[in-house]
Amino acid sequence: MDSPLLEPYRGPALQLPNRAAMAPMTRARADDATGVPTPIMTEYYAQRAAAGLIVSEGIWPHRLGKGGPGVPGLTEPAHVEGWRRTTRAVHASGGRIFAQLWHVGRVSHPDILGGEQPVAPSAAAISHGQIFTASGLKDYVVPHELSTAEVAEAVESHAAAARNAVDAGFDGVEINGAYGYLIAQFLSDSANLRTDGYSDHVRFAIEVVEAVAAAIGADRTGLRISPDNPLHDIVESAPGPRYHRLLGALDGMSLAYLHVVQSGTYAALEDLRPRWNGTLVATYDGPEPGSREQAETALRTGLADIYAFGRLFLANPDLPRRIAAGAPLNAMRETGMYGGDAEGYVDYPCLSG
Ligand SMILES: Cc1cc2nc3c(=O)[nH]c(=O)nc-3n(C[C@H](O)[C@H](O)[C@H](O)COP(=O)(O)O)c2cc1C
């Protein structure tokens, strides 16, 4: 069946056989004590190698960046060795995979961080909701406000993890600046109450992107943002001007891509696409999984060059083939979404034949 999702993408940095990417999804199956990826994770990603591009689950670039049990890391040689198994398997199956670097900042807990306090731009706790730890749901704690020197260390940790990602065989990295985690905390009014140079909301994001691009090349560096997304108590007054400024600083850098999650009331894709000359990956986030129709419209209208599906790829390892065949899609089950074993993880069927 004809679909723009099945057309190859030939960008300055990325060459992909199709435009249906797999969005980053935390599945919490790494060894919790060490953050080392487990063999079943290799099987999961290799099953999805038909994606134009796989973006891995969020991976912590710093020991204090971990946001939950079973989330993998990319700071130690053992992490690099573990991820190498996965990148080899994805490449052997004909795929491409970027590592998502995910520092959660204040969206963590001492129970997740071996007793250490989470860090953030300011000592402002999340007041809504609770965080999942190995011993159940806990209230958020007041985070430690990063000193200016500690901010520099946080920036550098992204560059070091990016080098590890390339060492582990990833084709590039996506920096997670979305969903209220550390970079989005700096971008916000509610979590960034600083009075030093980082009171400029976009500065930390720009420094992280520059450091990663300097470490592994701009052509292997992507950035994910979710303007106006309120998750984790994030408030961004006037997201438009804020993100215009961010894009203004990054547009000339020839990054691999900008990944825009559209979810709030602000029409991020419509507003930002004309301000971004590089490759744009889009994801719509709402109660229902982003659909084939939404993706095709975004591609046809030029709002996006590539579309990243989350939940549809979770439940359909062979999503591009199903799109090509016009075949029905597996429904996602709630079982095994975060943590657990093979169930709900590597047991979704592919089309036969
Ligand atoms: C199980 C699950 C885990 C997720 N983990 C991450 C993550 O680690 N990093 C991230 O940027 N987004 C994460 N997301 C958000 C997805 O990448 C995507 O933006 C969202 O699911 C909307 O796309 P969809 O409607 O196609 O699922 C996650 C989503 C799901 C369902």
JSON list of N, CA and C and ligand atoms in Angstrom, two decimals, residues 23-26 58 100 176 179 224 283-285 288-290 309-311 337-338, ligand 1:
[
{"chain": "A", "resi": 23, "resn": "ALA", "atom": "N", "xyz": [9.95, 5.57, 18.29]},
{"chain": "A", "resi": 23, "resn": "ALA", "atom": "CA", "xyz": [10.20, 6.59, 19.31]},
{"chain": "A", "resi": 23, "resn": "ALA", "atom": "C", "xyz": [10.84, 5.95, 20.55]},
{"chain": "A", "resi": 24, "resn": "PRO", "atom": "N", "xyz": [11.56, 6.75, 21.33]},
{"chain": "A", "resi": 24, "resn": "PRO", "atom": "CA", "xyz": [12.21, 6.21, 22.53]},
{"chain": "A", "resi": 24, "resn": "PRO", "atom": "C", "xyz": [11.17, 5.72, 23.55]},
{"chain": "A", "resi": 25, "resn": "MET", "atom": "N", "xyz": [11.37, 4.53, 24.07]},
{"chain": "A", "resi": 25, "resn": "MET", "atom": "CA", "xyz": [10.45, 4.00, 25.09]},
{"chain": "A", "resi": 25, "resn": "MET", "atom": "C", "xyz": [11.19, 3.27, 26.19]},
{"chain": "A", "resi": 26, "resn": "THR", "atom": "N", "xyz": [11.07, 3.79, 27.38]},
{"chain": "A", "resi": 26, "resn": "THR", "atom": "CA", "xyz": [11.62, 3.15, 28.58]},
{"chain": "A", "resi": 26, "resn": "THR", "atom": "C", "xyz": [10.88, 1.85, 28.82]},
{"chain": "A", "resi": 58, "resn": "GLY", "atom": "N", "xyz": [15.29, 5.77, 27.00]},
{"chain": "A", "resi": 58, "resn": "GLY", "atom": "CA", "xyz": [16.16, 6.71, 27.68]},
{"chain": "A", "resi": 58, "resn": "GLY", "atom": "C", "xyz": [17.24, 6.00, 28.48]},
{"chain": "A", "resi": 100, "resn": "GLN", "atom": "N", "xyz": [19.09, 7.20, 23.20]},
{"chain": "A", "resi": 100, "resn": "GLN", "atom": "CA", "xyz": [18.54, 8.42, 23.81]},
{"chain": "A", "resi": 100, "resn": "GLN", "atom": "C", "xyz": [19.21, 8.68, 25.16]},
{"chain": "A", "resi": 176, "resn": "ASN", "atom": "N", "xyz": [17.54, 13.89, 25.25]},
{"chain": "A", "resi": 176, "resn": "ASN", "atom": "CA", "xyz": [16.15, 14.04, 25.69]},
{"chain": "A", "resi": 176, "resn": "ASN", "atom": "C", "xyz": [15.96, 15.39, 26.37]},
{"chain": "A", "resi": 179, "resn": "TYR", "atom": "N", "xyz": [9.54, 16.28, 27.99]},
{"chain": "A", "resi": 179, "resn": "TYR", "atom": "CA", "xyz": [8.77, 15.65, 29.07]},
{"chain": "A", "resi": 179, "resn": "TYR", "atom": "C", "xyz": [9.18, 16.01, 30.50]},
{"chain": "A", "resi": 224, "resn": "ARG", "atom": "N", "xyz": [15.51, 16.01, 21.24]},
{"chain": "A", "resi": 224, "resn": "ARG", "atom": "CA", "xyz": [14.05, 15.87, 21.36]},
{"chain": "A", "resi": 224, "resn": "ARG", "atom": "C", "xyz": [13.49, 16.94, 22.29]},
{"chain": "A", "resi": 283, "resn": "THR", "atom": "N", "xyz": [6.47, 13.51, 16.53]},
{"chain": "A", "resi": 283, "resn": "THR", "atom": "CA", "xyz": [5.64, 12.55, 17.26]},
{"chain": "A", "resi": 283, "resn": "THR", "atom": "C", "xyz": [4.46, 13.32, 17.83]},
{"chain": "A", "resi": 284, "resn": "TYR", "atom": "N", "xyz": [3.26, 12.82, 17.63]},
{"chain": "A", "resi": 284, "resn": "TYR", "atom": "CA", "xyz": [2.10, 13.38, 18.34]},
{"chain": "A", "resi": 284, "resn": "TYR", "atom": "C", "xyz": [1.89, 12.56, 19.60]},
{"chain": "A", "resi": 285, "resn": "ASP", "atom": "N", "xyz": [1.69, 13.21, 20.73]},
{"chain": "A", "resi": 285, "resn": "ASP", "atom": "CA", "xyz": [1.43, 12.49, 21.97]},
{"chain": "A", "resi": 285, "resn": "ASP", "atom": "C", "xyz": [0.06, 12.86, 22.51]},
{"chain": "A", "resi": 288, "resn": "GLU", "atom": "N", "xyz": [-4.54, 8.49, 22.77]},
{"chain": "A", "resi": 288, "resn": "GLU", "atom": "CA", "xyz": [-4.44, 7.37, 21.82]},
{"chain": "A", "resi": 288, "resn": "GLU", "atom": "C", "xyz": [-3.08, 7.39, 21.16]},
{"chain": "A", "resi": 289, "resn": "PRO", "atom": "N", "xyz": [-2.55, 6.22, 20.82]},
{"chain": "A", "resi": 289, "resn": "PRO", "atom": "CA", "xyz": [-1.25, 6.21, 20.12]},
{"chain": "A", "resi": 289, "resn": "PRO", "atom": "C", "xyz": [-1.31, 7.02, 18.83]},
{"chain": "A", "resi": 290, "resn": "GLY", "atom": "N", "xyz": [-0.22, 7.72, 18.50]},
{"chain": "A", "resi": 290, "resn": "GLY", "atom": "CA", "xyz": [-0.12, 8.44, 17.24]},
{"chain": "A", "resi": 290, "resn": "GLY", "atom": "C", "xyz": [-0.45, 7.48, 16.10]},
{"chain": "A", "resi": 309, "resn": "PHE", "atom": "N", "xyz": [6.88, 6.61, 15.87]},
{"chain": "A", "resi": 309, "resn": "PHE", "atom": "CA", "xyz": [5.76, 5.96, 16.57]},
{"chain": "A", "resi": 309, "resn": "PHE", "atom": "C", "xyz": [6.28, 5.31, 17.84]},
{"chain": "A", "resi": 310, "resn": "GLY", "atom": "N", "xyz": [5.58, 5.52, 18.94]},
{"chain": "A", "resi": 310, "resn": "GLY", "atom": "CA", "xyz": [5.93, 4.84, 20.18]},
{"chain": "A", "resi": 310, "resn": "GLY", "atom": "C", "xyz": [5.12, 3.57, 20.34]},
{"chain": "A", "resi": 311, "resn": "ARG", "atom": "N", "xyz": [3.89, 3.74, 20.85]},
{"chain": "A", "resi": 311, "resn": "ARG", "atom": "CA", "xyz": [3.09, 2.57, 21.22]},
{"chain": "A", "resi": 311, "resn": "ARG", "atom": "C", "xyz": [2.82, 1.63, 20.05]},
{"chain": "A", "resi": 337, "resn": "MET", "atom": "N", "xyz": [4.67, -3.37, 30.36]},
{"chain": "A", "resi": 337, "resn": "MET", "atom": "CA", "xyz": [5.11, -2.11, 29.75]},
{"chain": "A", "resi": 337, "resn": "MET", "atom": "C", "xyz": [6.43, -1.64, 30.36]},
{"chain": "A", "resi": 338, "resn": "TYR", "atom": "N", "xyz": [6.45, -1.61, 31.68]},
{"chain": "A", "resi": 338, "resn": "TYR", "atom": "CA", "xyz": [7.68, -1.20, 32.39]},
{"chain": "A", "resi": 338, "resn": "TYR", "atom": "C", "xyz": [8.13, -2.36, 33.27]},
{"chain": "B", "resi": 1, "resn": "LIG", "atom": "C1", "xyz": [6.20, 2.71, 27.58]},
{"chain": "B", "resi": 1, "resn": "LIG", "atom": "C2", "xyz": [6.65, 4.09, 27.15]},
{"chain": "B", "resi": 1, "resn": "LIG", "atom": "C3", "xyz": [7.90, 4.56, 27.53]},
{"chain": "B", "resi": 1, "resn": "LIG", "atom": "C4", "xyz": [8.36, 5.81, 27.11]},
{"chain": "B", "resi": 1, "resn": "LIG", "atom": "N1", "xyz": [9.65, 6.21, 27.42]},
{"chain": "B", "resi": 1, "resn": "LIG", "atom": "C5", "xyz": [10.16, 7.34, 26.86]},
{"chain": "B", "resi": 1, "resn": "LIG", "atom": "C6", "xyz": [11.54, 7.67, 27.00]},
{"chain": "B", "resi": 1, "resn": "LIG", "atom": "O1", "xyz": [12.35, 6.94, 27.60]},
{"chain": "B", "resi": 1, "resn": "LIG", "atom": "N2", "xyz": [11.98, 8.82, 26.43]},
{"chain": "B", "resi": 1, "resn": "LIG", "atom": "C7", "xyz": [11.13, 9.67, 25.74]},
{"chain": "B", "resi": 1, "resn": "LIG", "atom": "O2", "xyz": [11.58, 10.71, 25.24]},
{"chain": "B", "resi": 1, "resn": "LIG", "atom": "N3", "xyz": [9.83, 9.34, 25.56]},
{"chain": "B", "resi": 1, "resn": "LIG", "atom": "C8", "xyz": [9.34, 8.21, 26.07]},
{"chain": "B", "resi": 1, "resn": "LIG", "atom": "N4", "xyz": [8.03, 7.86, 25.84]},
{"chain": "B", "resi": 1, "resn": "LIG", "atom": "C9", "xyz": [7.17, 8.73, 24.97]},
{"chain": "B", "resi": 1, "resn": "LIG", "atom": "C10", "xyz": [7.17, 8.19, 23.53]},
{"chain": "B", "resi": 1, "resn": "LIG", "atom": "O3", "xyz": [8.46, 8.31, 22.94]},
{"chain": "B", "resi": 1, "resn": "LIG", "atom": "C11", "xyz": [6.18, 8.96, 22.65]},
{"chain": "B", "resi": 1, "resn": "LIG", "atom": "O4", "xyz": [6.54, 10.33, 22.60]},
{"chain": "B", "resi": 1, "resn": "LIG", "atom": "C12", "xyz": [4.75, 8.85, 23.16]},
{"chain": "B", "resi": 1, "resn": "LIG", "atom": "O5", "xyz": [4.45, 7.51, 23.52]},
{"chain": "B", "resi": 1, "resn": "LIG", "atom": "C13", "xyz": [3.73, 9.33, 22.12]},
{"chain": "B", "resi": 1, "resn": "LIG", "atom": "O6", "xyz": [3.87, 8.59, 20.95]},
{"chain": "B", "resi": 1, "resn": "LIG", "atom": "P1", "xyz": [2.85, 7.37, 20.56]},
{"chain": "B", "resi": 1, "resn": "LIG", "atom": "O7", "xyz": [1.46, 7.96, 20.60]},
{"chain": "B", "resi": 1, "resn": "LIG", "atom": "O8", "xyz": [3.27, 6.95, 19.21]},
{"chain": "B", "resi": 1, "resn": "LIG", "atom": "O9", "xyz": [3.02, 6.29, 21.61]},
{"chain": "B", "resi": 1, "resn": "LIG", "atom": "C14", "xyz": [7.53, 6.63, 26.30]},
{"chain": "B", "resi": 1, "resn": "LIG", "atom": "C15", "xyz": [6.26, 6.16, 25.95]},
{"chain": "B", "resi": 1, "resn": "LIG", "atom": "C16", "xyz": [5.81, 4.91, 26.35]},
{"chain": "B", "resi": 1, "resn": "LIG", "atom": "C17", "xyz": [4.45, 4.41, 25.89]}
]
